[in-house]
Short mmCIF file of N, CA and C in Angstrom, two decimals:
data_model
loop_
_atom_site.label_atom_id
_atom_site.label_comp_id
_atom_site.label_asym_id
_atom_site.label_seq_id
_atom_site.Cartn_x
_atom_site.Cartn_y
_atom_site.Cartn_z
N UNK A 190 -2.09 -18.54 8.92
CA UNK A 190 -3.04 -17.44 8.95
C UNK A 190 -3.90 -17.54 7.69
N UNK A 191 -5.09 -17.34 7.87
CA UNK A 191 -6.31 -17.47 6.55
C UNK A 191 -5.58 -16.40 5.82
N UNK A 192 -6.48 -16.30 4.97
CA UNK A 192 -5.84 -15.16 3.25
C UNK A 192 -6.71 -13.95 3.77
N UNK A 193 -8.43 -13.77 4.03
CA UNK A 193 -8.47 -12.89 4.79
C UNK A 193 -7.98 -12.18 5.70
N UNK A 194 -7.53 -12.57 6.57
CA UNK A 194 -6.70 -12.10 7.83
C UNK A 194 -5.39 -11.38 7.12
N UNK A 195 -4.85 -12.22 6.27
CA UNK A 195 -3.98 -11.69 5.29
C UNK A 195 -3.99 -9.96 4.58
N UNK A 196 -5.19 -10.65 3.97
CA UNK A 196 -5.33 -9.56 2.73
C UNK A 196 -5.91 -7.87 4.24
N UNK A 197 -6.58 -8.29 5.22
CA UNK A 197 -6.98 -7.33 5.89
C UNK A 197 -5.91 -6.68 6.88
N UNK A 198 -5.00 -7.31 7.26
CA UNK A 198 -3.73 -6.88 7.55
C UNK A 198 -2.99 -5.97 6.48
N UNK A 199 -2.98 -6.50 5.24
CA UNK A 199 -2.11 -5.96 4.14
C UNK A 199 -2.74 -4.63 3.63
N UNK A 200 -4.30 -4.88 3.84
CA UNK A 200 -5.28 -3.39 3.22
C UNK A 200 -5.00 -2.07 4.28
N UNK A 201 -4.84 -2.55 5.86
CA UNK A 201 -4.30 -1.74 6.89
C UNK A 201 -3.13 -0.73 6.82
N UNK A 202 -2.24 -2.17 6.72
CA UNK A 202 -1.15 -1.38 6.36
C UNK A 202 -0.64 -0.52 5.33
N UNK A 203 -1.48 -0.18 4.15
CA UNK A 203 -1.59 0.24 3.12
C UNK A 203 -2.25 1.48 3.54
N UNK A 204 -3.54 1.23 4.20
CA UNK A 204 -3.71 2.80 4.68
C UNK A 204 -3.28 3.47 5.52
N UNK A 205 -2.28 2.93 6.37
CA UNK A 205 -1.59 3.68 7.47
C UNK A 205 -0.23 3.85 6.31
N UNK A 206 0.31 3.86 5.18
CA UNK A 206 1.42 4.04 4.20
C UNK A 206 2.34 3.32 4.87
N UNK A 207 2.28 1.87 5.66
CA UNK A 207 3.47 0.87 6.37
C UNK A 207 2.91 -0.02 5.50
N UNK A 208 2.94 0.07 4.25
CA UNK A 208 3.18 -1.52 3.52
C UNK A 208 4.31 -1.49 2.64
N UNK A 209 5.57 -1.87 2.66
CA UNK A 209 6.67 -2.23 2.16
C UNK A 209 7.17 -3.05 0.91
N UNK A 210 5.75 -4.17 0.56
CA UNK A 210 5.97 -5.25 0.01
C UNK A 210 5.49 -6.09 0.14
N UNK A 211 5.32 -7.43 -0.12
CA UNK A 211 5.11 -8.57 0.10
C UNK A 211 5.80 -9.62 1.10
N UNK A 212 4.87 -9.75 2.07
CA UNK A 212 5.34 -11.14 3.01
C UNK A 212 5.41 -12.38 2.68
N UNK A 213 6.57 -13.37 3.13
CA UNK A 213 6.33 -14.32 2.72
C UNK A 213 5.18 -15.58 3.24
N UNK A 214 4.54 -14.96 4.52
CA UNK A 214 3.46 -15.59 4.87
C UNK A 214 1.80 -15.18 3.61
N UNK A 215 2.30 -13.87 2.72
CA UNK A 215 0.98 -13.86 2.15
C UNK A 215 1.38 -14.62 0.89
N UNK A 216 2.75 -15.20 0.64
CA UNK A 216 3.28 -16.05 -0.32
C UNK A 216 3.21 -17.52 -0.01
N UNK A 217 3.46 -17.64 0.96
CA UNK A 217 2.81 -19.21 1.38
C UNK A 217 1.25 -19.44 1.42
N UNK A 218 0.82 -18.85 1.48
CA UNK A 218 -0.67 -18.94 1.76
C UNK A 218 -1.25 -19.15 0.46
N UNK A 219 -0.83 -18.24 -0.88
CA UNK A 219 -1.15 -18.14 -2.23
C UNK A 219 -0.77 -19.20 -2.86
N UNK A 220 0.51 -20.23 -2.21
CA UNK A 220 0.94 -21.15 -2.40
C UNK A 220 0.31 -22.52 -1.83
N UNK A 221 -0.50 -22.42 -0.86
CA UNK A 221 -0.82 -23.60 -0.46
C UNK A 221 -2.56 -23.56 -0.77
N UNK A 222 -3.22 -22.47 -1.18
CA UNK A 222 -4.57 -22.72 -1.75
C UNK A 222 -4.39 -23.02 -3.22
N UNK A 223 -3.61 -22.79 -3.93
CA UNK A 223 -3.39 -23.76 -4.94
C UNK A 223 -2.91 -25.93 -5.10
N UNK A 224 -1.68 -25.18 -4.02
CA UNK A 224 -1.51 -26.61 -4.27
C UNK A 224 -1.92 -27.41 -3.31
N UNK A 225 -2.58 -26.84 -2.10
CA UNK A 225 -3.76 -28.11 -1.48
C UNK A 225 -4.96 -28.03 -2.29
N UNK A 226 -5.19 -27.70 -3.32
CA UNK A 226 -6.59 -27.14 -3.77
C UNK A 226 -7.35 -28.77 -4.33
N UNK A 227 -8.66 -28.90 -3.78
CA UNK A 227 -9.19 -30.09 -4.16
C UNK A 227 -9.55 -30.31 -5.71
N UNK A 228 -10.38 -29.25 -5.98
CA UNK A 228 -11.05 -29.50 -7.00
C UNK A 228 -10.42 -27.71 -7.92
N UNK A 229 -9.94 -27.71 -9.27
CA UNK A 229 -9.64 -27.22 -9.88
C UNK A 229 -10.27 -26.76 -11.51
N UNK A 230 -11.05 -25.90 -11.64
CA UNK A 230 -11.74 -25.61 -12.76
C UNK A 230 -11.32 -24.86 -13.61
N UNK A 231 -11.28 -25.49 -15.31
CA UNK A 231 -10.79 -24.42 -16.17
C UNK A 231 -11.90 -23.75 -16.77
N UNK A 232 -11.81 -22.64 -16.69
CA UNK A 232 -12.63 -21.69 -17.49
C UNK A 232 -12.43 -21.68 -19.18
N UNK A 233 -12.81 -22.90 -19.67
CA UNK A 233 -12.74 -23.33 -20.84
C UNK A 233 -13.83 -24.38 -21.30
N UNK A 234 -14.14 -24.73 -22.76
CA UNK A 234 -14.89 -26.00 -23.07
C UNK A 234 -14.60 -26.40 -24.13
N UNK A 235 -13.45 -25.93 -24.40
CA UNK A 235 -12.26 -26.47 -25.63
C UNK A 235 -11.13 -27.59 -25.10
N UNK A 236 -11.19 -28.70 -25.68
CA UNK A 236 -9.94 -29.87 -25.34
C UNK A 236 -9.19 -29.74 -25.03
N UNK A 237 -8.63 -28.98 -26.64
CA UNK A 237 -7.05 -28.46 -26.46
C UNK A 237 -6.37 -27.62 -25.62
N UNK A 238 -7.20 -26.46 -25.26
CA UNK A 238 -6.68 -25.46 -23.91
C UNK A 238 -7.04 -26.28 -22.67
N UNK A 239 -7.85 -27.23 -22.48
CA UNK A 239 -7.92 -27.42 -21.59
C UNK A 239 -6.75 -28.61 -20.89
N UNK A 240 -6.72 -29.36 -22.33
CA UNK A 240 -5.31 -30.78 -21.67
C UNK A 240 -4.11 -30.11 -21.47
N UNK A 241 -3.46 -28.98 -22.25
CA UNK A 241 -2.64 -28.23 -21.90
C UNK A 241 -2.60 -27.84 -20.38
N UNK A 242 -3.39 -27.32 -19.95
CA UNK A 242 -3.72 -26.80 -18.46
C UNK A 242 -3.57 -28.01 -17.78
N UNK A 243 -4.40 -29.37 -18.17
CA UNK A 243 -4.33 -30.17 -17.00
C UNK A 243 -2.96 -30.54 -17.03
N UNK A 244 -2.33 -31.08 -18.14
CA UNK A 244 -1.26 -31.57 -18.13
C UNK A 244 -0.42 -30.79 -16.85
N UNK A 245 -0.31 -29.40 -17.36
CA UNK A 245 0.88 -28.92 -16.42
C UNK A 245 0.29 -28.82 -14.57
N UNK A 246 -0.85 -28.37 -14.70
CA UNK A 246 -1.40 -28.48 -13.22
C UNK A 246 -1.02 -29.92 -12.38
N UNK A 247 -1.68 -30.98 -13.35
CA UNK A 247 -1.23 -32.33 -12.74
C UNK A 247 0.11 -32.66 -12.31
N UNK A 248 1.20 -32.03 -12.83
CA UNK A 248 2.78 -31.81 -12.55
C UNK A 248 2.77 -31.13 -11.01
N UNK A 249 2.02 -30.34 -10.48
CA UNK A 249 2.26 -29.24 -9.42
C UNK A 249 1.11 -29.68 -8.25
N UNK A 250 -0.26 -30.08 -8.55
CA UNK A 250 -0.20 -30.46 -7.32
C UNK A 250 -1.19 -32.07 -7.91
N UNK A 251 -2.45 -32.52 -6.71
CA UNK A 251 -3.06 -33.62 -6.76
C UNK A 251 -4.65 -33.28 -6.62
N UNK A 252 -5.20 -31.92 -7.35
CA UNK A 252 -5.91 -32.00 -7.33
C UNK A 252 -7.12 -32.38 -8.54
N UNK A 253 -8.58 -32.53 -8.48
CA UNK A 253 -9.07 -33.03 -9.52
C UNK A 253 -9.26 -31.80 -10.77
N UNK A 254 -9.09 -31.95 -11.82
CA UNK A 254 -8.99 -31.30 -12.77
C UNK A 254 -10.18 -30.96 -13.48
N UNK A 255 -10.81 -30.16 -13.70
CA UNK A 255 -12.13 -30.15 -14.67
C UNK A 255 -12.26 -29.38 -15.69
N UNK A 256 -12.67 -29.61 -16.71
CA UNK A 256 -13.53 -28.25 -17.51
C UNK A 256 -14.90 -27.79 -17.13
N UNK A 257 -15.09 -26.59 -17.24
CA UNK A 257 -15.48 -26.00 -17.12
C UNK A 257 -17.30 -26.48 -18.08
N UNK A 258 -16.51 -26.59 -19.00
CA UNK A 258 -17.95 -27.37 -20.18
C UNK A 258 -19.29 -26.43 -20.29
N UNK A 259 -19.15 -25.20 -20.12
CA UNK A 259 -19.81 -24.33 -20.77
C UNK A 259 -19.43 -23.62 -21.48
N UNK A 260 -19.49 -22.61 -22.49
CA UNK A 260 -19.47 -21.50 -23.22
C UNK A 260 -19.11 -20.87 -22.77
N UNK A 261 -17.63 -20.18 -22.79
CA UNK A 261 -17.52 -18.65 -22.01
C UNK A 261 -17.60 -17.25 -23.23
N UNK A 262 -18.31 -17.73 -24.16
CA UNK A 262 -17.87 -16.91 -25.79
C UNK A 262 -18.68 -15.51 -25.01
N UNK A 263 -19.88 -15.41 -24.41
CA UNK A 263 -20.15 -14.50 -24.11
C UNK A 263 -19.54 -12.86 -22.71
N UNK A 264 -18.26 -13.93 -22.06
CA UNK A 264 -16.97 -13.38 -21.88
C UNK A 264 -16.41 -12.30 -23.16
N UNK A 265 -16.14 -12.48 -23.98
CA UNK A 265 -15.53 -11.80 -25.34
C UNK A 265 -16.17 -10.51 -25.56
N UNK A 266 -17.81 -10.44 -25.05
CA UNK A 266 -18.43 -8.95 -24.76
C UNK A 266 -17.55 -8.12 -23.96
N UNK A 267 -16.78 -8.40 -22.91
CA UNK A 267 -16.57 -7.53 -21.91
C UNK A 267 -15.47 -6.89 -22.07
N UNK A 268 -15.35 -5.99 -20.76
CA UNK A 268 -13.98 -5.01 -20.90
C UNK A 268 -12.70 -6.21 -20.75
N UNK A 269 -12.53 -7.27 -20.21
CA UNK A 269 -11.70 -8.06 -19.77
C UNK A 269 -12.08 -9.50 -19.85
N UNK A 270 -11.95 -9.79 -20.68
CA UNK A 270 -12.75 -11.38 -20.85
C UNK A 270 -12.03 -12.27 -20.32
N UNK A 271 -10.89 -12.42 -20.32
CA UNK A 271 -9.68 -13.08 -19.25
C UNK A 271 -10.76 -13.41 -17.96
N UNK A 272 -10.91 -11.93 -17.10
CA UNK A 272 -11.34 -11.92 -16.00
C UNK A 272 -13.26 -12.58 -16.07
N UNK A 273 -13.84 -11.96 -17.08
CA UNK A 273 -15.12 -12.45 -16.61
C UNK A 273 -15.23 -13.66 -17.09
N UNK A 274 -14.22 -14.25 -18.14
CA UNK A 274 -14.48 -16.15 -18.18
C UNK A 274 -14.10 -16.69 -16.48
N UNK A 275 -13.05 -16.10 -15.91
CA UNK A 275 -12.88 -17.27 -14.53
C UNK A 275 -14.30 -16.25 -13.67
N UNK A 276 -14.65 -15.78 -13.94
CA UNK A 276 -15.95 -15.49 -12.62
C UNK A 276 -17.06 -15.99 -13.07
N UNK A 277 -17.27 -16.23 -14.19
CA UNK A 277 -18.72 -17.37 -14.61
C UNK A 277 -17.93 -18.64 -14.08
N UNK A 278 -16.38 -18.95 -14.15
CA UNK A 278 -16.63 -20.46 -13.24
C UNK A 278 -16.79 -20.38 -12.04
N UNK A 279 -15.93 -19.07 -11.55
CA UNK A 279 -16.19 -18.84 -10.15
C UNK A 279 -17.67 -19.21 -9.71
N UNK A 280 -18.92 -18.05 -10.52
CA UNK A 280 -20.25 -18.27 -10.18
C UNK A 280 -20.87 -19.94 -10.50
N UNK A 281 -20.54 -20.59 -10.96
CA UNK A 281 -21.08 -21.93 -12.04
C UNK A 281 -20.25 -22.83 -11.19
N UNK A 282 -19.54 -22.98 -10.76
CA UNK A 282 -19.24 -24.29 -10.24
C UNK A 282 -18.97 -24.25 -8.50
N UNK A 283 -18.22 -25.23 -7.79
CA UNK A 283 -18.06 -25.26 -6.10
C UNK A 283 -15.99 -25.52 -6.22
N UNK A 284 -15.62 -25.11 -7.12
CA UNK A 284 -13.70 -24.90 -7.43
C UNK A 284 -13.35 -24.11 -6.55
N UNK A 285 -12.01 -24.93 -6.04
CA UNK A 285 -11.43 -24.27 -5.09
C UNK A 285 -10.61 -23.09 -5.52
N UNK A 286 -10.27 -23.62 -7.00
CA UNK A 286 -9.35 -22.49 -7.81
C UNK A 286 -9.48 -22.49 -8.90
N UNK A 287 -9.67 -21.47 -10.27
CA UNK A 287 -10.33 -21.38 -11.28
C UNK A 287 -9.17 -21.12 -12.21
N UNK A 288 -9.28 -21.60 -13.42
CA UNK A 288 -7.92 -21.13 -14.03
C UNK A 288 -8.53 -20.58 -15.61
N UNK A 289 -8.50 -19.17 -16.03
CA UNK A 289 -8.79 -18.66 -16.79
C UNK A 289 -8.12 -17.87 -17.88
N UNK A 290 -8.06 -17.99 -18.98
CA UNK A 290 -7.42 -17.52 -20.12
C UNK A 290 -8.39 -16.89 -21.57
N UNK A 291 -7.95 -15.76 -21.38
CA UNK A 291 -9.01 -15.04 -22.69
C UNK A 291 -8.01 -13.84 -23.07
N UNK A 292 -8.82 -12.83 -23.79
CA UNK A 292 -8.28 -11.54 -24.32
C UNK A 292 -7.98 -10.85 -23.19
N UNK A 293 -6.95 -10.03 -22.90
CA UNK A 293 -6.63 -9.34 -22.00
C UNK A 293 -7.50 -8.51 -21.99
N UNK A 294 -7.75 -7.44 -22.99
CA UNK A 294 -9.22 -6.27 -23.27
C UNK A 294 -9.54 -6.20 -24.88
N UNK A 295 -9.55 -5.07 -25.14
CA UNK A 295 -10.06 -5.63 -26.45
C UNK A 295 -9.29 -6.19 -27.47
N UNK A 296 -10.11 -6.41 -29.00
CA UNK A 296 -9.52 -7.39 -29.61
C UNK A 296 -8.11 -6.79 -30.25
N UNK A 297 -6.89 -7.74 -30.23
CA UNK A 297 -5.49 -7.41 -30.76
C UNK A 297 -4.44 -6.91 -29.30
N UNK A 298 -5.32 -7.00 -27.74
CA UNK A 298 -4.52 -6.60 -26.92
C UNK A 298 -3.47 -8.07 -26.00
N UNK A 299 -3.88 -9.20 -26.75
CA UNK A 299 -3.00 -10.14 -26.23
C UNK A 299 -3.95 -10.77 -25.36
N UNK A 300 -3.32 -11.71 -24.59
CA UNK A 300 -4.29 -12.76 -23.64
C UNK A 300 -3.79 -12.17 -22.50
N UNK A 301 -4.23 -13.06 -21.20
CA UNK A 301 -4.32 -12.67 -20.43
C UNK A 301 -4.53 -14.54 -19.63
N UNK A 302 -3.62 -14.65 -18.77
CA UNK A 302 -4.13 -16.05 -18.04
C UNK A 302 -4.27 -15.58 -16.81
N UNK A 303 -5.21 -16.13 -15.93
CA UNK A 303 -6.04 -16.02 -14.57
C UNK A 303 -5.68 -17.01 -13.50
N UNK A 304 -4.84 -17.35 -12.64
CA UNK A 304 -5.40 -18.33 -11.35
C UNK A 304 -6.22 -17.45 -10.17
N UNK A 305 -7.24 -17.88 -9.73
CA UNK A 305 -8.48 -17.42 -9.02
C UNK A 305 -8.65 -18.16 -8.16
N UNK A 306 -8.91 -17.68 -6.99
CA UNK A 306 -9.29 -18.52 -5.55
C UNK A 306 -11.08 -18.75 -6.38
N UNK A 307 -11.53 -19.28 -4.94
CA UNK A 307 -13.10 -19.66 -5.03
C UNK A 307 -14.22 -18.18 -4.77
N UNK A 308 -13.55 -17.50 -4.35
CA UNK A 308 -13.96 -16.30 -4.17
C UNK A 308 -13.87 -14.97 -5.25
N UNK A 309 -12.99 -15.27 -6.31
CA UNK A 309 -12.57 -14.49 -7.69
C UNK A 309 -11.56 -13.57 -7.71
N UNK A 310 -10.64 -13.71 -6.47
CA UNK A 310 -9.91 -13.06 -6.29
C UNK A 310 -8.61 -13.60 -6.62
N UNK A 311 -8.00 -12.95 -7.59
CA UNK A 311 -6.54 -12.86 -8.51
C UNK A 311 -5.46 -13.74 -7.61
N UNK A 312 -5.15 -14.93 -7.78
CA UNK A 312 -3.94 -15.51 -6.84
C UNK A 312 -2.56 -15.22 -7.77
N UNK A 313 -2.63 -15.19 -9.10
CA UNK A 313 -1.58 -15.22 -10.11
C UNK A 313 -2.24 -14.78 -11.27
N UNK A 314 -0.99 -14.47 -12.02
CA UNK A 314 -1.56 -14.57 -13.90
C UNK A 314 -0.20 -14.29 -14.09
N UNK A 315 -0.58 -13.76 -16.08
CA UNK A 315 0.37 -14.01 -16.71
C UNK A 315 -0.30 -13.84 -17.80
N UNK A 316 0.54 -12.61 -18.86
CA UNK A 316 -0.16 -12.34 -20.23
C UNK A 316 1.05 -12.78 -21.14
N UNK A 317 0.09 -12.40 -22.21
CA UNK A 317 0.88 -12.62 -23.88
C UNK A 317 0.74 -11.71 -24.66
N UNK A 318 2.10 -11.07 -25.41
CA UNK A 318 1.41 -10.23 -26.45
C UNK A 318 0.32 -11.22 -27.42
N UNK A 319 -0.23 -10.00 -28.71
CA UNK A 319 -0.84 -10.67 -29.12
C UNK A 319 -0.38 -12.00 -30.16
N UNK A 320 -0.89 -12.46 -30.61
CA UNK A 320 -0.36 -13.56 -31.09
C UNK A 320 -0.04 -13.44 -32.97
N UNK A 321 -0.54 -12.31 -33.36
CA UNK A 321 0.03 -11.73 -34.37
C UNK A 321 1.60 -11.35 -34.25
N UNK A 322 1.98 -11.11 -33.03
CA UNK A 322 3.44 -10.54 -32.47
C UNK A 322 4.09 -11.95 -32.39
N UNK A 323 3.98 -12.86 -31.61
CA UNK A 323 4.42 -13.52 -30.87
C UNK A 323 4.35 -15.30 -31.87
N UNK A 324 3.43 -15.28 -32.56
CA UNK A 324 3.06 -16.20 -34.00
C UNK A 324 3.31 -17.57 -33.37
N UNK A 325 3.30 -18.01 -31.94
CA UNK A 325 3.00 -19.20 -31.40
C UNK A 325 1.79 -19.71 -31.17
N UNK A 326 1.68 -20.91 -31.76
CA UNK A 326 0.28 -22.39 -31.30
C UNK A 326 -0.08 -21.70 -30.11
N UNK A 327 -1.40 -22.15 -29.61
CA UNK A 327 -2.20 -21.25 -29.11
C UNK A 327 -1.67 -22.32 -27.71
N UNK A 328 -1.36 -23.67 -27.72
CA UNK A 328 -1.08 -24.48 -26.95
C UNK A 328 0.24 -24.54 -26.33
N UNK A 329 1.53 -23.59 -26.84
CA UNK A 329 2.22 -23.48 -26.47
C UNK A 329 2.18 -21.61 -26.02
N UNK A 330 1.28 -20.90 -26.07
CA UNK A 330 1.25 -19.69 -25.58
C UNK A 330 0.91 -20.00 -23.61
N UNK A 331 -0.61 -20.89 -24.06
CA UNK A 331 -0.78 -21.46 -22.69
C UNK A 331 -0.19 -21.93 -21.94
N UNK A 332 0.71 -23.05 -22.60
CA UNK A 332 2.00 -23.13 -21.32
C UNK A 332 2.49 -22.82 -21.04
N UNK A 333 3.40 -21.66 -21.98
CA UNK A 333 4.45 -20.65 -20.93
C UNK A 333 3.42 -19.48 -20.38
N UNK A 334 2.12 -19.30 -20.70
CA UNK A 334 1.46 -18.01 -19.70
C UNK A 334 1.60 -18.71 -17.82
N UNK A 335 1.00 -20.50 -18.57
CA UNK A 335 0.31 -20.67 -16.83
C UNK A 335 1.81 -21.09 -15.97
N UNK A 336 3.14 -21.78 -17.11
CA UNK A 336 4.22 -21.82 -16.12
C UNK A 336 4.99 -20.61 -15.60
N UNK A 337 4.75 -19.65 -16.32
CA UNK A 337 5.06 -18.26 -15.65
C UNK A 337 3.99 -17.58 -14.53
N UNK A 338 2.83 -17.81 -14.42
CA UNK A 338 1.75 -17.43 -13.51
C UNK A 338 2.37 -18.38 -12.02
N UNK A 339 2.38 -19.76 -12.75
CA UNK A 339 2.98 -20.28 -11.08
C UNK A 339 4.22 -20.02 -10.78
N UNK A 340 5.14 -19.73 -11.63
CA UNK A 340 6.95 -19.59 -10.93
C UNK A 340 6.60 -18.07 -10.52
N UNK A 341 5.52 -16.54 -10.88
CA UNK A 341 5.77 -15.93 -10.12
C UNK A 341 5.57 -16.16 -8.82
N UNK A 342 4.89 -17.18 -7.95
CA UNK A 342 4.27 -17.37 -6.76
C UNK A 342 5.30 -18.46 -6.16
N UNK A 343 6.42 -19.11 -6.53
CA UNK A 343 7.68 -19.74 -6.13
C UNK A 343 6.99 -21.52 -6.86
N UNK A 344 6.14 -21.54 -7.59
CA UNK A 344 5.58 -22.93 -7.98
C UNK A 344 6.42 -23.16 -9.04
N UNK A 345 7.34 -24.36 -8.82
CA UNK A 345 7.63 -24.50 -10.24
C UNK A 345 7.23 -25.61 -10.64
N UNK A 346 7.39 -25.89 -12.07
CA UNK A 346 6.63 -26.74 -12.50
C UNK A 346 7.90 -28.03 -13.25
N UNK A 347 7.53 -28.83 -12.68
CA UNK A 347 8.06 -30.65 -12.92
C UNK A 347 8.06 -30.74 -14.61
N UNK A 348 9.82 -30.63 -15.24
CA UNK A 348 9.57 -31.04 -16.38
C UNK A 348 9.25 -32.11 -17.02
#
């Protein structure tokens, strides 16, 4: 079943008060537009966040990996910069799935990591306190945000 059909079934049943939970058909589905996903964009134009990301993505499925290679600094204006760095890739590139990491909201509230269909709609995430709290490399925050974003969705990731 498409993710529409999905998500419009699930919005139904929500307004008739018969939604219970999560199906595992809207869990397979979240699972297989990632890992059939062709082409994969990070919402980044930094190295280091970005080989981090590929590294572990390349573990989970076979798709092509990219940066993003613009500026998302003007993200950092917003209420949620997490969210509006993956929707400038969303808007800016043809990615099947966008993978985004910024400030959760404003400054000192922690990060915030993003997996995004092509459409900008939330498949996963996964935050961090801030990193004053938490006093980990910015490269090891990223890996346990994005290996926790995929094990909530049953993805685990190949050590």
């Amino acid at each position: 079943m498409v993710l529409e059909k999905l998500i419009s079934n699930a919005y139904a049943e929500s307004l008739k008060n018969m939604r219970f939970g999560d199906k595992s058909e809207e869990l397979s589905e979240i699972q297989s537009i990632i890992l059939n996903s062709k082409r994969i964009v990070v919402a980044t134009n930094n190295e280091k966040k970005f080989k981090v990301v590929f590294d572990i993505i390349s573990k989970v499925c076979n798709a092509e990996v990219l940066m993003l290679g613009i500026s998302t600094n003007s993200a950092d204006l917003t209420r949620m910069p997490a969210l509006s760095k993956g929707l400038i890739a969303v808007d800016s590139t043809d990615a099947d799935v966008v993978i985004s990491r910024g400030r959760l909201g404003i400054p000192g509230s922690g990060s915030l990591l993003l997996i995004m269909d092509k459409k900008g709609r939330i498949l996963t995430g996964a935050m961090s306190s801030s990193s004053l709290i938490h006093k980990n490399r910015i490269e090891d925050s990223i890996n346990l945000e994005l290996t926790i974003a995929l094990e909530r969705i049953g993805i685990l990731v190949k050590k």
